[in-house]
C-alpha cells in the first residue's frame, strides 16, 4: 500500500436501509480503515445481512451514502459502479459457487469479465488461487463434488480472484466444524497478511471474533443501529452496554445445568 | 430383588391418571386428589367431569400417589383455577409438588396473545381491485423484462464475443433432447385425431380425400407450432424457472450481480436465444409428424393411398402456410424463454418459491403463447395470409 491510501476504505454515512416500509437500520455511520479486519456482530434479525447487502450493492439504501476509497457507491453511474465492484470480493453464506461450472470456470469468470488476460495467464492464476486455499488440482471438479468446507475455500478463492482490496464475508463459519473453522480463520489471516486485504466479516462465531477481529461493530434490533464499537476484548471487559458484554462473554440467561440431568426421571418437566 | 424392583416399575408405568373429588371435612371446602400418571397422549379426566355441577367456597388440590405428569396435569389445574376464579372461590394448590406449582404460576403469568385484527371481508370490488393490481404489476414485470432483454440483445449485437455461445448451445441441446420424444408422440396423435374427426364428417359426402387438406392446414398453421410450444413450455420453460430459481436461492445470481455481470445477459439471453432457435425446428418436425399421423389414418382406415394423400396435401398447403406457422413458433419460443427466465429470476428465496416459480412459468408461458397466437390470427387475417 502506498502513502496515498486514504484513511478510510469504506465510509458509511447516515445509512438507512430496509425492505419496503420496514426500516431495519437507521442512520448508521461507520468507517473501515485500510487492512482492517472488522466484524459486524449482533443477535438474529439485527440487520447484519441487510447491512452487508447494502454494502455490496444488492439492496438500495433508503437514505445515506456508502463510499469506497472516497468515491460514492450509492450515487455512482453504471461505469463507476463497475469500477467499484471490481475492488471487492464477496464470500456468500451459501458459498454461491455457480453450480453449472467447474471450479476453474468459477474462478475464471471474474477474470474474464474484468481483465484482458490471456487464457494461459488465467489458467496460471486459477492454479495459484486454488493452491492458496489448499485445493490444488481440483480445477475440473464441480462445486457439488466438494465437501462444505472445501466449497467454502473454493468460494474464497473465487472472491480473491481479482486480488480485491476488500473482501466481504457473510457468516463464513456457517456449517463448518470447529477444526475446519479454525483452518478457515487461519486462511483469512494468511490472506490478510499476504495481500493486505481489508475484510468485513458478518458473523456471530465468538471464537472467530476473538481470534481475528481488530474491531467489532455491534448492531442491535431495537436500536436499529450500532450500539457498540471497539476491539472485542475491550468491549467484553468494559462495555457500558450489558447486552454487548453478555454477547461477547456469552453468559446470557442460560439455565444452569443440574449435576445429574437425567437423575430425576419422575418429572421430566422439573427444572 | 432386581426382578421385583422392575416389576414395581412396570406396574407404576401402567397407573392411569385419576382425579377424585371429596367433600372434605372442613365443611364447604372441596378436596380434589390427583394421582396416577398424567400423559397428554393418554385419556385424562377433565375438570368439569370431576366437579360436575357442584359449587364450593374453596377448592384444595392435593397429590395422592402422583406418578409421572406433563402438561396435561398443568392444563387440568389451570382449568380448575379458572373455574374457581369464575365462581369467585379460592383455589389452593400449595400442597402440590413445587415444580408443578411453578409451572402453574407460569401459566397464570402468560401474556394472552393479542387478537389479530380481523381483516374485514372484502367486497367484490375490493377483491377485484387487488387482482387487478396484481395483474398490472405482473404485466409491468413482463414489459420491464422484455425491455432488459432487448437491451441485452442490442449489447450482444455490438459485442457478439461477449455472448455465452457455449451456454446457448448446451441449452439448445437440452431443449431438443428433452422435447423430441413427447413432441413426436403428441404431434403424430394430433394428426391421427384430426384425421379421424374429419373422416367421420367428410365420408358422409364421399369427400374422404379432403382429410388431407384439413389435416395439412390445421397441423401446419396451428396445431404443430402450438402443440410443440406447449410441450416446450412444460419442459424447457419450467426447467429454466427451476434452474434460475435455484440459483437465486443459492445466492448464485447475487454473486453474478456483485461481479458487475448482468444476470439478464449472462443467464437469460443464452436461454432465450436457444429456445427461440429450437422452437421453429421443433414446430417443423411436429408438422411433419402431424401430416404423417393423418396419412396413417387415411391409408389404414379410408383406403386413400399415401401418394394420393401427399399430393392432395401438397396441392392445398402452401409455402406461406408453413412459413407463417414457423414464424409464429419463433415468437412462441421467445415467450416461453421470457416466462421461464423471468419467473426464475424473480423467484422467492425458499424451496416453495422455486415450486411456485416453476408452475407460474408454465402458466405464464402457455398464456403468452395463446395470446401471441390470437394476435397472429388477427394479423394474418388482415394481411390475407
PDB file of C-alpha atoms in Angstrom, chain A residues 53 56 58 82 85 88 90 92-101 109-110 112-114 158 162 170 265-270, chain B residues 39 66-71 74 97 99 103 162 164 243 247 249-262 266 349:
ATOM      1  CA  UNK A  53     -26.468  -6.478   1.156  1.00  0.00           C
ATOM      2  CA  UNK A  56     -22.229  -4.864  -1.730  1.00  0.00           C
ATOM      3  CA  UNK A  58     -27.629  -5.829  -3.722  1.00  0.00           C
ATOM      4  CA  UNK A  82     -18.479  -1.393 -12.192  1.00  0.00           C
ATOM      5  CA  UNK A  85     -17.487  -3.641  -7.838  1.00  0.00           C
ATOM      6  CA  UNK A  88     -14.244  -6.111  -3.661  1.00  0.00           C
ATOM      7  CA  UNK A  90     -17.749 -11.451  -1.580  1.00  0.00           C
ATOM      8  CA  UNK A  92     -21.552 -15.693   0.471  1.00  0.00           C
ATOM      9  CA  UNK A  93     -23.205 -17.616   3.236  1.00  0.00           C
ATOM     10  CA  UNK A  94     -24.173 -20.461   0.876  1.00  0.00           C
ATOM     11  CA  UNK A  95     -20.859 -20.083  -0.983  1.00  0.00           C
ATOM     12  CA  UNK A  96     -22.854 -19.275  -4.138  1.00  0.00           C
ATOM     13  CA  UNK A  97     -20.426 -21.080  -6.408  1.00  0.00           C
ATOM     14  CA  UNK A  98     -22.005 -21.349  -9.849  1.00  0.00           C
ATOM     15  CA  UNK A  99     -23.120 -24.933  -9.786  1.00  0.00           C
ATOM     16  CA  UNK A 100     -23.115 -25.481 -13.529  1.00  0.00           C
ATOM     17  CA  UNK A 101     -19.453 -24.511 -13.815  1.00  0.00           C
ATOM     18  CA  UNK A 109     -15.306 -15.739 -14.790  1.00  0.00           C
ATOM     19  CA  UNK A 110     -14.350 -12.649 -12.722  1.00  0.00           C
ATOM     20  CA  UNK A 112     -12.728 -12.851 -17.975  1.00  0.00           C
ATOM     21  CA  UNK A 113     -15.166 -10.147 -17.005  1.00  0.00           C
ATOM     22  CA  UNK A 114     -12.747  -7.573 -15.622  1.00  0.00           C
ATOM     23  CA  UNK A 158     -13.192 -17.017  -6.306  1.00  0.00           C
ATOM     24  CA  UNK A 162      -9.245 -10.282  -8.794  1.00  0.00           C
ATOM     25  CA  UNK A 170     -21.286 -13.404   5.127  1.00  0.00           C
ATOM     26  CA  UNK A 265     -36.845 -39.224  35.862  1.00  0.00           C
ATOM     27  CA  UNK A 266     -40.109 -38.950  37.714  1.00  0.00           C
ATOM     28  CA  UNK A 267     -40.770 -35.494  36.372  1.00  0.00           C
ATOM     29  CA  UNK A 268     -39.132 -34.761  33.074  1.00  0.00           C
ATOM     30  CA  UNK A 269     -40.612 -31.304  33.399  1.00  0.00           C
ATOM     31  CA  UNK A 270     -38.704 -30.397  36.509  1.00  0.00           C
TER      32      UNK A 270
ATOM     33  CA  UNK B  39     -49.955 -38.048  29.922  1.00  0.00           C
ATOM     34  CA  UNK B  66     -48.988 -38.972  41.820  1.00  0.00           C
ATOM     35  CA  UNK B  67     -46.826 -40.677  39.195  1.00  0.00           C
ATOM     36  CA  UNK B  68     -45.386 -39.088  36.064  1.00  0.00           C
ATOM     37  CA  UNK B  69     -47.085 -35.996  34.821  1.00  0.00           C
ATOM     38  CA  UNK B  70     -46.811 -33.496  31.994  1.00  0.00           C
ATOM     39  CA  UNK B  71     -48.670 -30.538  30.550  1.00  0.00           C
ATOM     40  CA  UNK B  74     -50.948 -28.393  34.385  1.00  0.00           C
ATOM     41  CA  UNK B  97     -45.087 -30.533  44.276  1.00  0.00           C
ATOM     42  CA  UNK B  99     -42.200 -27.689  40.253  1.00  0.00           C
ATOM     43  CA  UNK B 103     -45.423 -24.333  36.098  1.00  0.00           C
ATOM     44  CA  UNK B 162     -19.244 -11.417 -25.026  1.00  0.00           C
ATOM     45  CA  UNK B 164     -22.187 -17.030 -23.829  1.00  0.00           C
ATOM     46  CA  UNK B 243     -32.765 -23.689 -12.638  1.00  0.00           C
ATOM     47  CA  UNK B 247     -29.572 -20.137  -8.497  1.00  0.00           C
ATOM     48  CA  UNK B 249     -31.999 -19.213  -3.675  1.00  0.00           C
ATOM     49  CA  UNK B 250     -28.325 -20.222  -3.517  1.00  0.00           C
ATOM     50  CA  UNK B 251     -27.224 -16.579  -3.997  1.00  0.00           C
ATOM     51  CA  UNK B 252     -25.575 -17.519  -7.303  1.00  0.00           C
ATOM     52  CA  UNK B 253     -27.392 -14.672  -9.053  1.00  0.00           C
ATOM     53  CA  UNK B 254     -26.258 -12.261  -6.309  1.00  0.00           C
ATOM     54  CA  UNK B 255     -22.705 -13.454  -6.877  1.00  0.00           C
ATOM     55  CA  UNK B 256     -23.040 -12.510 -10.556  1.00  0.00           C
ATOM     56  CA  UNK B 257     -24.508  -9.096  -9.775  1.00  0.00           C
ATOM     57  CA  UNK B 258     -21.732  -8.193  -7.313  1.00  0.00           C
ATOM     58  CA  UNK B 259     -19.227  -9.032 -10.014  1.00  0.00           C
ATOM     59  CA  UNK B 260     -20.878  -6.451 -12.203  1.00  0.00           C
ATOM     60  CA  UNK B 261     -22.216  -9.148 -14.536  1.00  0.00           C
ATOM     61  CA  UNK B 262     -25.807  -8.608 -15.614  1.00  0.00           C
ATOM     62  CA  UNK B 266     -25.410 -13.987 -18.503  1.00  0.00           C
ATOM     63  CA  UNK B 349     -35.772 -17.250  -1.694  1.00  0.00           C
TER      64      UNK B 349
END
